[in-house]
PDB file of C-alpha atoms in Angstrom:
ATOM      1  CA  UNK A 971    -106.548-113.695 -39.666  1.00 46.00           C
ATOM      2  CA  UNK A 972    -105.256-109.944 -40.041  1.00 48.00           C
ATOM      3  CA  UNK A 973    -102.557-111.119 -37.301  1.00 45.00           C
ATOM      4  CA  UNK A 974    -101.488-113.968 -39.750  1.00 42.00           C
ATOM      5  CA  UNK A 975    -100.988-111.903 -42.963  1.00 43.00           C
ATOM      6  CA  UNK A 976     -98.742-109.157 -40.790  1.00 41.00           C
ATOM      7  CA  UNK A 977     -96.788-112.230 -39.474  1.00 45.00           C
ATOM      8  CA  UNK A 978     -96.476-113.378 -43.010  1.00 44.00           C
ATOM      9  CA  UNK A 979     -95.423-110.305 -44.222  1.00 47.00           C
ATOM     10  CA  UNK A 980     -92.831-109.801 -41.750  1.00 44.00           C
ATOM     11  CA  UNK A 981     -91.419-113.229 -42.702  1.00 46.00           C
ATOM     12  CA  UNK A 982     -90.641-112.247 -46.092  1.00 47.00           C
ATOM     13  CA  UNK A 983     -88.458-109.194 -44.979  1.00 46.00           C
ATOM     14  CA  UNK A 984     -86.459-112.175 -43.409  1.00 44.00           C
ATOM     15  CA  UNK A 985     -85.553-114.010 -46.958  1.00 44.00           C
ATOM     16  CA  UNK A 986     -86.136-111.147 -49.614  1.00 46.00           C
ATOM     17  CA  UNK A 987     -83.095-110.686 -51.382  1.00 44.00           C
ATOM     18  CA  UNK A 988     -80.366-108.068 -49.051  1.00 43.00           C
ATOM     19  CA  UNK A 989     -80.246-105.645 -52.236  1.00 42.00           C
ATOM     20  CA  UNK A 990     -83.600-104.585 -52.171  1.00 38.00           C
ATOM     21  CA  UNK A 991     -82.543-102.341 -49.471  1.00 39.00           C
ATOM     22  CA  UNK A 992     -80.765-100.439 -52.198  1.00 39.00           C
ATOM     23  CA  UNK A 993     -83.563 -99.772 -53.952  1.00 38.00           C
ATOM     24  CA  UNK A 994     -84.282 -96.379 -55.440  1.00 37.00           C
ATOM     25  CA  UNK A 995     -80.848 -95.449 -55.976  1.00 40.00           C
ATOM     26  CA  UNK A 996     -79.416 -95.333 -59.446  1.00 44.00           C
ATOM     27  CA  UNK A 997     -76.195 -96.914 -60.597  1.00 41.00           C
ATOM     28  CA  UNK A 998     -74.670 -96.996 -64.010  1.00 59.00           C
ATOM     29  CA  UNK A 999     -75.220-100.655 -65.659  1.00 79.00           C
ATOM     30  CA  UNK A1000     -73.135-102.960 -63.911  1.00 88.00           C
ATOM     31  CA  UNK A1001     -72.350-106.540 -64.846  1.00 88.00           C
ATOM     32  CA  UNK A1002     -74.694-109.110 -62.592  1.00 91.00           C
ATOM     33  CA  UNK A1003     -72.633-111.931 -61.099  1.00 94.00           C
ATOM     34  CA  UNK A1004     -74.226-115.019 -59.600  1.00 94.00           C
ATOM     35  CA  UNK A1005     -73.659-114.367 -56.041  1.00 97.00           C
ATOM     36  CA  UNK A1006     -74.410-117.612 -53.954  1.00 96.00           C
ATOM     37  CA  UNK A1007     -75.385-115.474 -51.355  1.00 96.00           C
ATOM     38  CA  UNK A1008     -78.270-113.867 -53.189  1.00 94.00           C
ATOM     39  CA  UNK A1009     -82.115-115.311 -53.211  1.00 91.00           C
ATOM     40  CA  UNK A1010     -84.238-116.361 -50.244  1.00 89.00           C
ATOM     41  CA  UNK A1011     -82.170-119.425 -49.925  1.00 90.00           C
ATOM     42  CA  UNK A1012     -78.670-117.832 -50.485  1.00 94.00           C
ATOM     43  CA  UNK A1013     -75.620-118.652 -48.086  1.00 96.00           C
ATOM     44  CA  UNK A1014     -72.028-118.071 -48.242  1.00 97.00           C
ATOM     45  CA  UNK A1015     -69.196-119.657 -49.642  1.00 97.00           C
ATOM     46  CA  UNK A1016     -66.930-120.606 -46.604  1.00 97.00           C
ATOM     47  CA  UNK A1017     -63.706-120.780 -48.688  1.00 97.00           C
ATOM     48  CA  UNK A1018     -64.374-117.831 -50.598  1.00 98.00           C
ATOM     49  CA  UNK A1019     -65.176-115.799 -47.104  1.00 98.00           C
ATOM     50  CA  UNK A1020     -62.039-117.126 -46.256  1.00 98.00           C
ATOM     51  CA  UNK A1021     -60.304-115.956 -49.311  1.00 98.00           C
ATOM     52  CA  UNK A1022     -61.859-112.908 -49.511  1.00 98.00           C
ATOM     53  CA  UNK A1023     -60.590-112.101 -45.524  1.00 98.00           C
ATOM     54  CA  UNK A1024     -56.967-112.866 -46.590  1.00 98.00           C
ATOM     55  CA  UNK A1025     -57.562-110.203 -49.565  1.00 98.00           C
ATOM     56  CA  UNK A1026     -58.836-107.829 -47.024  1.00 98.00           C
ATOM     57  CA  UNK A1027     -56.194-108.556 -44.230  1.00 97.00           C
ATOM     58  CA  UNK A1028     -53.717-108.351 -46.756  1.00 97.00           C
ATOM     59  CA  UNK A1029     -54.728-106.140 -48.941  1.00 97.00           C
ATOM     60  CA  UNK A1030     -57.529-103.564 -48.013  1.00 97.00           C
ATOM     61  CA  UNK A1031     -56.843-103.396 -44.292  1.00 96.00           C
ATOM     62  CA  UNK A1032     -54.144-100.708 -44.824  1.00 95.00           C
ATOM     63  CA  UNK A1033     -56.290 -98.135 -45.562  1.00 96.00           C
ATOM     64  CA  UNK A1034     -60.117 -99.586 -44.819  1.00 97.00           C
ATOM     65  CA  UNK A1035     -61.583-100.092 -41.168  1.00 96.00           C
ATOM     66  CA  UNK A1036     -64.108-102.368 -40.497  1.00 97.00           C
ATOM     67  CA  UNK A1037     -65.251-100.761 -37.254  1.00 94.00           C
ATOM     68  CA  UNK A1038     -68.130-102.703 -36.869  1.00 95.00           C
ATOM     69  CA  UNK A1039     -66.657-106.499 -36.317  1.00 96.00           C
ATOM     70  CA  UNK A1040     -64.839-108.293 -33.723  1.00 97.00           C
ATOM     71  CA  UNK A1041     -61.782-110.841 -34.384  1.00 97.00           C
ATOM     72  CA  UNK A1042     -64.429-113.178 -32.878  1.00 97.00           C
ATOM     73  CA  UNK A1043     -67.067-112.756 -35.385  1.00 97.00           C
ATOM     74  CA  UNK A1044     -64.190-115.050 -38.188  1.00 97.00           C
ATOM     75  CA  UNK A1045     -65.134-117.753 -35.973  1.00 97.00           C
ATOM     76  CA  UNK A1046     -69.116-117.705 -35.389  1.00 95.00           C
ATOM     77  CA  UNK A1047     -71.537-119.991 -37.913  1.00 94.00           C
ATOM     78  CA  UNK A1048     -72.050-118.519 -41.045  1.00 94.00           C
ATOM     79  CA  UNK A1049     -68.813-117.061 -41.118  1.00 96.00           C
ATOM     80  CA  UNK A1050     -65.275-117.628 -42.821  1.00 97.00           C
ATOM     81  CA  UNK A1051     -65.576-120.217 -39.472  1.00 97.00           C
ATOM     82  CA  UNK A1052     -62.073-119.726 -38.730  1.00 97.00           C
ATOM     83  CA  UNK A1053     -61.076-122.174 -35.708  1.00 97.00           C
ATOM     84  CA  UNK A1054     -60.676-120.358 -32.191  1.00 96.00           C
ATOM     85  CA  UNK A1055     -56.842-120.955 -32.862  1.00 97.00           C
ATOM     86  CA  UNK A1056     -57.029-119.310 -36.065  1.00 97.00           C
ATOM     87  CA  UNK A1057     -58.932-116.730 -34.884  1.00 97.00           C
ATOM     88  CA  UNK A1058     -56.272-116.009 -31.534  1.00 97.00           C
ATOM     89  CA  UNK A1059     -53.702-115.789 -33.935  1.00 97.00           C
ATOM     90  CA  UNK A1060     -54.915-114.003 -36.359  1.00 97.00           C
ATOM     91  CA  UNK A1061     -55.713-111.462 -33.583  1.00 97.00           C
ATOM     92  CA  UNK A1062     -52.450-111.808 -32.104  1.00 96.00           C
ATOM     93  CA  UNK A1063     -50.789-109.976 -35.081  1.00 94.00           C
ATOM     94  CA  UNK A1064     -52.660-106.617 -34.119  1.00 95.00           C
ATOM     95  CA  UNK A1065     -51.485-104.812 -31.246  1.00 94.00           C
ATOM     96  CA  UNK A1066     -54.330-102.458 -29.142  1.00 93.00           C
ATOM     97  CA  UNK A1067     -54.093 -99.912 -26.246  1.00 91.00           C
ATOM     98  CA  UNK A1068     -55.695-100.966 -23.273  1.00 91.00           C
ATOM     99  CA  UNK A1069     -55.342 -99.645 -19.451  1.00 89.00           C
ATOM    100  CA  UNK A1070     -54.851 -98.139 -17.063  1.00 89.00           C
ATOM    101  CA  UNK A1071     -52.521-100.675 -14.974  1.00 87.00           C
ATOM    102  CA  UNK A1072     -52.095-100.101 -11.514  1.00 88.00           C
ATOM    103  CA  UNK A1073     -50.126 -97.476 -12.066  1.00 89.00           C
ATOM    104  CA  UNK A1074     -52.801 -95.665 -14.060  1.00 91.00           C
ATOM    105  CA  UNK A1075     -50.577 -96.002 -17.122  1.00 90.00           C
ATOM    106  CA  UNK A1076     -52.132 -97.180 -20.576  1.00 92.00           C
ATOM    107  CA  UNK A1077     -50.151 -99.786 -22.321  1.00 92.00           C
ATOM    108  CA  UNK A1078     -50.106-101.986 -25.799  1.00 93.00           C
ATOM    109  CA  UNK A1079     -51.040-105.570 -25.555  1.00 94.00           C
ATOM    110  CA  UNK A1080     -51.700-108.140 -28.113  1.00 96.00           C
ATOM    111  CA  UNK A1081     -55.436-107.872 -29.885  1.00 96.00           C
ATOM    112  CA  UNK A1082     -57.487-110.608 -28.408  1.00 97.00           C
ATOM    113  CA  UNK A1083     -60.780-112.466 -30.515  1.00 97.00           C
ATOM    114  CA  UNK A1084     -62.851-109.924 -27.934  1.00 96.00           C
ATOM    115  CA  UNK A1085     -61.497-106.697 -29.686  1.00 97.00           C
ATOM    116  CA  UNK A1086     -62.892-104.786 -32.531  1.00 96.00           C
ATOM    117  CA  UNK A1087     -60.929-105.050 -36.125  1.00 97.00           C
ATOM    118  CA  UNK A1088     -57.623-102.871 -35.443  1.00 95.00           C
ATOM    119  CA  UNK A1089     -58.242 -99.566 -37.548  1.00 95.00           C
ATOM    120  CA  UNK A1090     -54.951 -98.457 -39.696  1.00 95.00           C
ATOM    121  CA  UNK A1091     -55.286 -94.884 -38.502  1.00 95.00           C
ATOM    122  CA  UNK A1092     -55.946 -93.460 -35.183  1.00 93.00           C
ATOM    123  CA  UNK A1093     -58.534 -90.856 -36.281  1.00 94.00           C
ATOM    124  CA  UNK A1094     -59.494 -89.569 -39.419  1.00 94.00           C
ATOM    125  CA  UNK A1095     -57.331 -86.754 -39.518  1.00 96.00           C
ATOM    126  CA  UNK A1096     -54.644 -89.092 -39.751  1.00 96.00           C
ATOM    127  CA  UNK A1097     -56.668 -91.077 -42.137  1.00 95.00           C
ATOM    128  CA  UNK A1098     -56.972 -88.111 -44.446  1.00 94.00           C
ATOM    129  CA  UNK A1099     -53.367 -87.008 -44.040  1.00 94.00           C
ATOM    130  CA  UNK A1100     -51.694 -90.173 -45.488  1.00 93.00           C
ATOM    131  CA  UNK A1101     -54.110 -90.686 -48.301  1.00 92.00           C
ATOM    132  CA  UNK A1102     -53.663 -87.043 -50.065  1.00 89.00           C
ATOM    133  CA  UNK A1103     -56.900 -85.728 -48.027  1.00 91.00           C
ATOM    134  CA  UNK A1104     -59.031 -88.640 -49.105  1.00 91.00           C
ATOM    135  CA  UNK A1105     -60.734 -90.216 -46.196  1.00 94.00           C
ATOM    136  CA  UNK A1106     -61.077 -94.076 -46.860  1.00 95.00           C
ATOM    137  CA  UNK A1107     -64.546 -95.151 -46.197  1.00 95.00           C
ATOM    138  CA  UNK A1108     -65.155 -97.615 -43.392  1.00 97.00           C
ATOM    139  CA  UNK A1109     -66.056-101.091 -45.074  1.00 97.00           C
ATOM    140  CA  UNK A1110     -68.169-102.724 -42.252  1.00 96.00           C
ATOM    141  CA  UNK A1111     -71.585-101.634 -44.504  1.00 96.00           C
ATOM    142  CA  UNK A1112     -70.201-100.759 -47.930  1.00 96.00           C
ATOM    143  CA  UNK A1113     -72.345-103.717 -49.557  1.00 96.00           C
ATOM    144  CA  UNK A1114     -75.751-102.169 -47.857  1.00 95.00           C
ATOM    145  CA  UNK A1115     -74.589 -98.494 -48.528  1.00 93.00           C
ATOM    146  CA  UNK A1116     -73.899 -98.659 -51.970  1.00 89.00           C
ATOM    147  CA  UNK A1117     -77.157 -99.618 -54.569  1.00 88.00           C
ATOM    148  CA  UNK A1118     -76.609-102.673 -56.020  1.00 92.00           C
ATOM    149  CA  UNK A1119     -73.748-103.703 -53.524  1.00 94.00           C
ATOM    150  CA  UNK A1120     -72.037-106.616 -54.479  1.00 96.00           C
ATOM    151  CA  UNK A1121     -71.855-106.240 -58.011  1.00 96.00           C
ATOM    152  CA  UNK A1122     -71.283-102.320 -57.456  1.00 95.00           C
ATOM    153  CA  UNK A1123     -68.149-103.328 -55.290  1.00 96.00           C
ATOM    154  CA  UNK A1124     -66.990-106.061 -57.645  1.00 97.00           C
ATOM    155  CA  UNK A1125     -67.212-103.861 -60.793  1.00 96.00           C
ATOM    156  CA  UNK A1126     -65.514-100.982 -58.943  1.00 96.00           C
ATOM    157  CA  UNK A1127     -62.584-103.409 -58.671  1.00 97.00           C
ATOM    158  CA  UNK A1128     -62.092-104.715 -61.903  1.00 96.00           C
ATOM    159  CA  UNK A1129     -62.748-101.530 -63.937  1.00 93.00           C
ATOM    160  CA  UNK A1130     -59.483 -99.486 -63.924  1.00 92.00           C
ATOM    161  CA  UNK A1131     -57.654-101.020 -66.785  1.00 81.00           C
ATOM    162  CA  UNK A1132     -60.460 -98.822 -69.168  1.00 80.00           C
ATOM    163  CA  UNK A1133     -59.195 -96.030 -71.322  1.00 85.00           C
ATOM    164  CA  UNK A1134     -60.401 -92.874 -70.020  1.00 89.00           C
ATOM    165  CA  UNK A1135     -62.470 -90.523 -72.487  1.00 89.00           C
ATOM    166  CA  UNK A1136     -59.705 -88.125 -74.067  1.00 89.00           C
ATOM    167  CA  UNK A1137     -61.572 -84.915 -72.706  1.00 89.00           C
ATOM    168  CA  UNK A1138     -61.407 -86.268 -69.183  1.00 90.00           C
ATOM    169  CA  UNK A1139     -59.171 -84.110 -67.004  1.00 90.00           C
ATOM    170  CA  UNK A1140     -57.636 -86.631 -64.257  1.00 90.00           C
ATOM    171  CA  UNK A1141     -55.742 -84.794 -61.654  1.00 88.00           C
ATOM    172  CA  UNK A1142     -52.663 -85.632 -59.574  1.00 88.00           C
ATOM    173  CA  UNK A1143     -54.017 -88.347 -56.843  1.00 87.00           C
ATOM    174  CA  UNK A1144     -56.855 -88.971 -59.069  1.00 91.00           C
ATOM    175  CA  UNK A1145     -57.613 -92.121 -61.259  1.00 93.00           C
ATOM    176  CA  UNK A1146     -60.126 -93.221 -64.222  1.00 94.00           C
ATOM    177  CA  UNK A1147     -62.605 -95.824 -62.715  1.00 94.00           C
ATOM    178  CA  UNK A1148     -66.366 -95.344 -64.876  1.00 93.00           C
ATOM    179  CA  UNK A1149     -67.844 -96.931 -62.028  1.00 93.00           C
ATOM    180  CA  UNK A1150     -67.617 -93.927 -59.719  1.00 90.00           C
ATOM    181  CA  UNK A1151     -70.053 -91.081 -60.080  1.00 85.00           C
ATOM    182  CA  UNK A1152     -68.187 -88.415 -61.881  1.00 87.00           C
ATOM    183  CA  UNK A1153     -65.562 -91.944 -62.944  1.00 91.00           C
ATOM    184  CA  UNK A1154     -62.735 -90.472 -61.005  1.00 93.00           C
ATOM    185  CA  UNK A1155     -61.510 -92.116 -57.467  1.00 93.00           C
ATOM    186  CA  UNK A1156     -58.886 -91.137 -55.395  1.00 92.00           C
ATOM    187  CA  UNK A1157     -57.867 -94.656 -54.966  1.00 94.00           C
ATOM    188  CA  UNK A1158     -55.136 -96.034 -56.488  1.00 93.00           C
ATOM    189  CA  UNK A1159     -55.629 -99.807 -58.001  1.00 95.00           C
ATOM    190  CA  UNK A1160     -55.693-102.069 -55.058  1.00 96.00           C
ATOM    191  CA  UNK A1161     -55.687-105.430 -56.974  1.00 97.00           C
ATOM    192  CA  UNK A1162     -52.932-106.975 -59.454  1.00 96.00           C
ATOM    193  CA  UNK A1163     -52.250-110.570 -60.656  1.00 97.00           C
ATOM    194  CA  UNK A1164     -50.695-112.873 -57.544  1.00 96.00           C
ATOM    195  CA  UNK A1165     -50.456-109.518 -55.256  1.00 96.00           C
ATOM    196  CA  UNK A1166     -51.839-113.129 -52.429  1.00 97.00           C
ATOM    197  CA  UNK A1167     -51.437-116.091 -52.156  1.00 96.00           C
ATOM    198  CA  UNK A1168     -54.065-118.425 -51.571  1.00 97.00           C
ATOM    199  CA  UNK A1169     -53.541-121.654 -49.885  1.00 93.00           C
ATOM    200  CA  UNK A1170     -56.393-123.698 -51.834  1.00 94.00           C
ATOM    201  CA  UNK A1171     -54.050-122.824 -55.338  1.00 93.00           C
ATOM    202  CA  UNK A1172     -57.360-120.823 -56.224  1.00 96.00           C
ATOM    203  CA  UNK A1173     -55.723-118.927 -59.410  1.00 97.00           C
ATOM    204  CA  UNK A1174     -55.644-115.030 -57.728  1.00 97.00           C
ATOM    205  CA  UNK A1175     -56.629-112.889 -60.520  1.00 98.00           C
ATOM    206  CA  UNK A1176     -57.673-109.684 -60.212  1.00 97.00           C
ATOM    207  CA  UNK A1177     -61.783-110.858 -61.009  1.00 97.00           C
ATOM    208  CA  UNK A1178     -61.543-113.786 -58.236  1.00 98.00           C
ATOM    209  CA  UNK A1179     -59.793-111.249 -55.441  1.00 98.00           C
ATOM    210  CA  UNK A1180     -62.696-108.774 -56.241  1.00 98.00           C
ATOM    211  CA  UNK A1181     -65.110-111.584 -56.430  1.00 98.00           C
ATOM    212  CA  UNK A1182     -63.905-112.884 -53.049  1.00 98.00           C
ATOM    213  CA  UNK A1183     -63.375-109.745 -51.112  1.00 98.00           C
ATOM    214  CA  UNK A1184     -66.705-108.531 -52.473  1.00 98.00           C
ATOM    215  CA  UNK A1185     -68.455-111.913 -50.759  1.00 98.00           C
ATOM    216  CA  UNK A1186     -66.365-111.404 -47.385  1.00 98.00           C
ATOM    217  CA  UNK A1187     -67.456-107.555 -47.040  1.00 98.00           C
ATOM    218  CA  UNK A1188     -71.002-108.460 -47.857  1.00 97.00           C
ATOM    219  CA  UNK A1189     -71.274-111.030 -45.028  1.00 97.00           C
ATOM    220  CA  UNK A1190     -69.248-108.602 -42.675  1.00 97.00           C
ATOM    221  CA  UNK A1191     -72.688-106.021 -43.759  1.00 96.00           C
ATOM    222  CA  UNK A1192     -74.497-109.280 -43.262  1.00 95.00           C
ATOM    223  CA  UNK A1193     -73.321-111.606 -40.591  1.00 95.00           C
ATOM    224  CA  UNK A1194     -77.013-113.006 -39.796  1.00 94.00           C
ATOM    225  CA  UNK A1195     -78.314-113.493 -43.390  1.00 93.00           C
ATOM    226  CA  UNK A1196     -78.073-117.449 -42.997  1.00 92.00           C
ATOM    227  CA  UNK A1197     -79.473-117.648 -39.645  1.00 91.00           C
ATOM    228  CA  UNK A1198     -82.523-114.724 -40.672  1.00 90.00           C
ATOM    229  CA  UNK A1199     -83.304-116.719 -43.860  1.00 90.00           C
ATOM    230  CA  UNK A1200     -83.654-120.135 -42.000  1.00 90.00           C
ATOM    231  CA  UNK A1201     -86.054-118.543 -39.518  1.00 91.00           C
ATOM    232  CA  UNK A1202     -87.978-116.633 -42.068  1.00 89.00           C
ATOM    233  CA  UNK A1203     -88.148-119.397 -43.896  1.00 85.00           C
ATOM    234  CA  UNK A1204     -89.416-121.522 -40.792  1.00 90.00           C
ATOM    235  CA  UNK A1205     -91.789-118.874 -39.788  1.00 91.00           C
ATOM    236  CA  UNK A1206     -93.457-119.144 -43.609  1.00 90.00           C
ATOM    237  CA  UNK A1207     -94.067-123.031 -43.070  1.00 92.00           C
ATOM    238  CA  UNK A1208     -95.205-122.413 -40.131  1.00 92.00           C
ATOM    239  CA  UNK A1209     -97.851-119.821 -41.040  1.00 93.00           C
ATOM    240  CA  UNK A1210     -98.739-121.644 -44.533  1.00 93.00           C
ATOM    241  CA  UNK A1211     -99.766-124.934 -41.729  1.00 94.00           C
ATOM    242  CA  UNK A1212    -101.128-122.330 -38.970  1.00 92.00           C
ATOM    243  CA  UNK A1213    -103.756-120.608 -42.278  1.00 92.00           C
ATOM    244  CA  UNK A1214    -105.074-124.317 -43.187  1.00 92.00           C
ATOM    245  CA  UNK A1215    -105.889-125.013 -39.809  1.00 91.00           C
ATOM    246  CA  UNK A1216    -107.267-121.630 -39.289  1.00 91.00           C
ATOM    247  CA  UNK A1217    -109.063-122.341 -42.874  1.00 89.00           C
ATOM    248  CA  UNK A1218    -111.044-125.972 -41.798  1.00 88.00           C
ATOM    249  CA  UNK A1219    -111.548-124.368 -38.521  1.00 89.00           C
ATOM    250  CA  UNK A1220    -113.190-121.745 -39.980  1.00 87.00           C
ATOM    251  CA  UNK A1221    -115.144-123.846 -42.366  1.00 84.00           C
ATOM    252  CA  UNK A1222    -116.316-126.464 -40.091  1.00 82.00           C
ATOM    253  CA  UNK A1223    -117.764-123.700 -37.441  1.00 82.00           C
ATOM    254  CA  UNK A1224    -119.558-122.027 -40.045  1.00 79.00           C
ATOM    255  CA  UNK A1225    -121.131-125.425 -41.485  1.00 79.00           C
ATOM    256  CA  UNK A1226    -124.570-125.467 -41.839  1.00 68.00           C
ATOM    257  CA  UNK A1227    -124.909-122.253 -40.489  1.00 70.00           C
ATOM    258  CA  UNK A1228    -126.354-119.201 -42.385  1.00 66.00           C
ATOM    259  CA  UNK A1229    -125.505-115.722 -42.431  1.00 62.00           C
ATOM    260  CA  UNK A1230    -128.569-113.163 -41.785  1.00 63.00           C
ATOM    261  CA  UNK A1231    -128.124-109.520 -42.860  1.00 63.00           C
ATOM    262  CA  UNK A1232    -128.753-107.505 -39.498  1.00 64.00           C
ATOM    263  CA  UNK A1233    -132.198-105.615 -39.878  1.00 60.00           C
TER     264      UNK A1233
END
């Protein structure tokens, strides 16, 4: 029975909710959106994964890596679930270092769905260097590494138009965003009215970018939550059936019998 209640246990940590991993940290109060992703039966929104890439590709992906995924993971189930033609040609636009030839030279190809997401800087010297000596952070985990994630990432987004406090001293490269700790950021506003287009005529706002990137950059943290809820969610009906037999099996081999205290 103890092996049951440690299986059971372990199933939960499949469908419990991906922000309690957050916990412990505090944030200042942050607006709670309804993210379909959330709950123990949470999944993504393929168009808004889809959006949310374009934002990224078109957007973030000048200054943010996302080190951690391959051009192949757009297309895998539980994705944005881009088309292998989608996905080739969306790789095709990246060009990566590869070699030696025969001659022992290295030389550029086109990025195929097997390579890693193209960085925008070599190294982070060069990182640091074109951003005023601000290193952008990698944004494969930035929904698991910051408390409160999603609506962390979303609020960060939508929260420069704010008047800063008149005794706040914002220096050059420096902008107001209460969000931050300390509510200064070194990065400028990345989202205005129309700065993409999106090819459902979804109205691109500043709040449906954020909320769209924000969803795309949680499954890139997350690209198993649908597939790790549906098991842990099998394994619990499985283990609720597997404790009633274990229950009646119990029951009837104990029938009629009587326990004796040892003497």
């Amino acid at each position: 029975m103890r092996i049951v209640v440690v299986a059971f246990i372990l199933a939960l940590a499949f469908v419990l909710p991906d922000r309690a991993n957050a916990a412990g940290d505090e944030t200042p109060p942050l607006p709670n959106i309804d993210w379909s992703f959330e709950g123990p039966f949470g999944s993504f929104d393929r168009n808004a994964l889809r959006r949310g890439f374009k934002v990224y590709q078109e957007v973030c992906s000048a200054c943010h890596a996302l080190q951690f995924l391959h051009y192949r993971n757009l297309s895998q189930t539980g994705g944005p679930e881009f088309s292998e033609a989608e996905v080739k040609a969306i790789a095709s636009n990246y060009t990566v270092q590869d070699g030696p030839d025969e001659f022992g030279d290295m030389f550029d190809r086109p990025a195929l769905p097997r390579d890693k997401f193209i960085s925008p800087f070599p190294n982070p010297q060069a990182a640091r260097a074109a951003n005023g000596g601000a290193l952008p952070p990698d944004l494969s985990l930035i929904v698991n590494a910051r408390p409160n994630g999603a609506n962390y990432l979303h609020a960060l987004l939508t929260s420069y138009e704010q008047t800063p406090p008149a005794d706040l001293e914002i220096g050059d490269g420096q902008y107001y965003n209460p969000v931050m700790s300390g509510a200064l950021i070194a990065m400028a506003p990345p989202l205005v009215d129309d700065i993409v287009e999106y090819s459902d005529n979804t109205p691109a706002t500043v709040d449906n970018m954020s909320r769209d990137v924000t969803a795309f950059l949680a499954w890139a943290a997350n690209p198993h939550m649908e597939q790790r809820k549906r098991i842990g969610f099998q394994v619990m009906i499985y283990l609720v059936i597997l404790a009633g037999l274990l229950f009646f099996a119990t029951k009837k081999l104990w029938r009629g019998r009587k326990w004796q205290q040892p003497e």
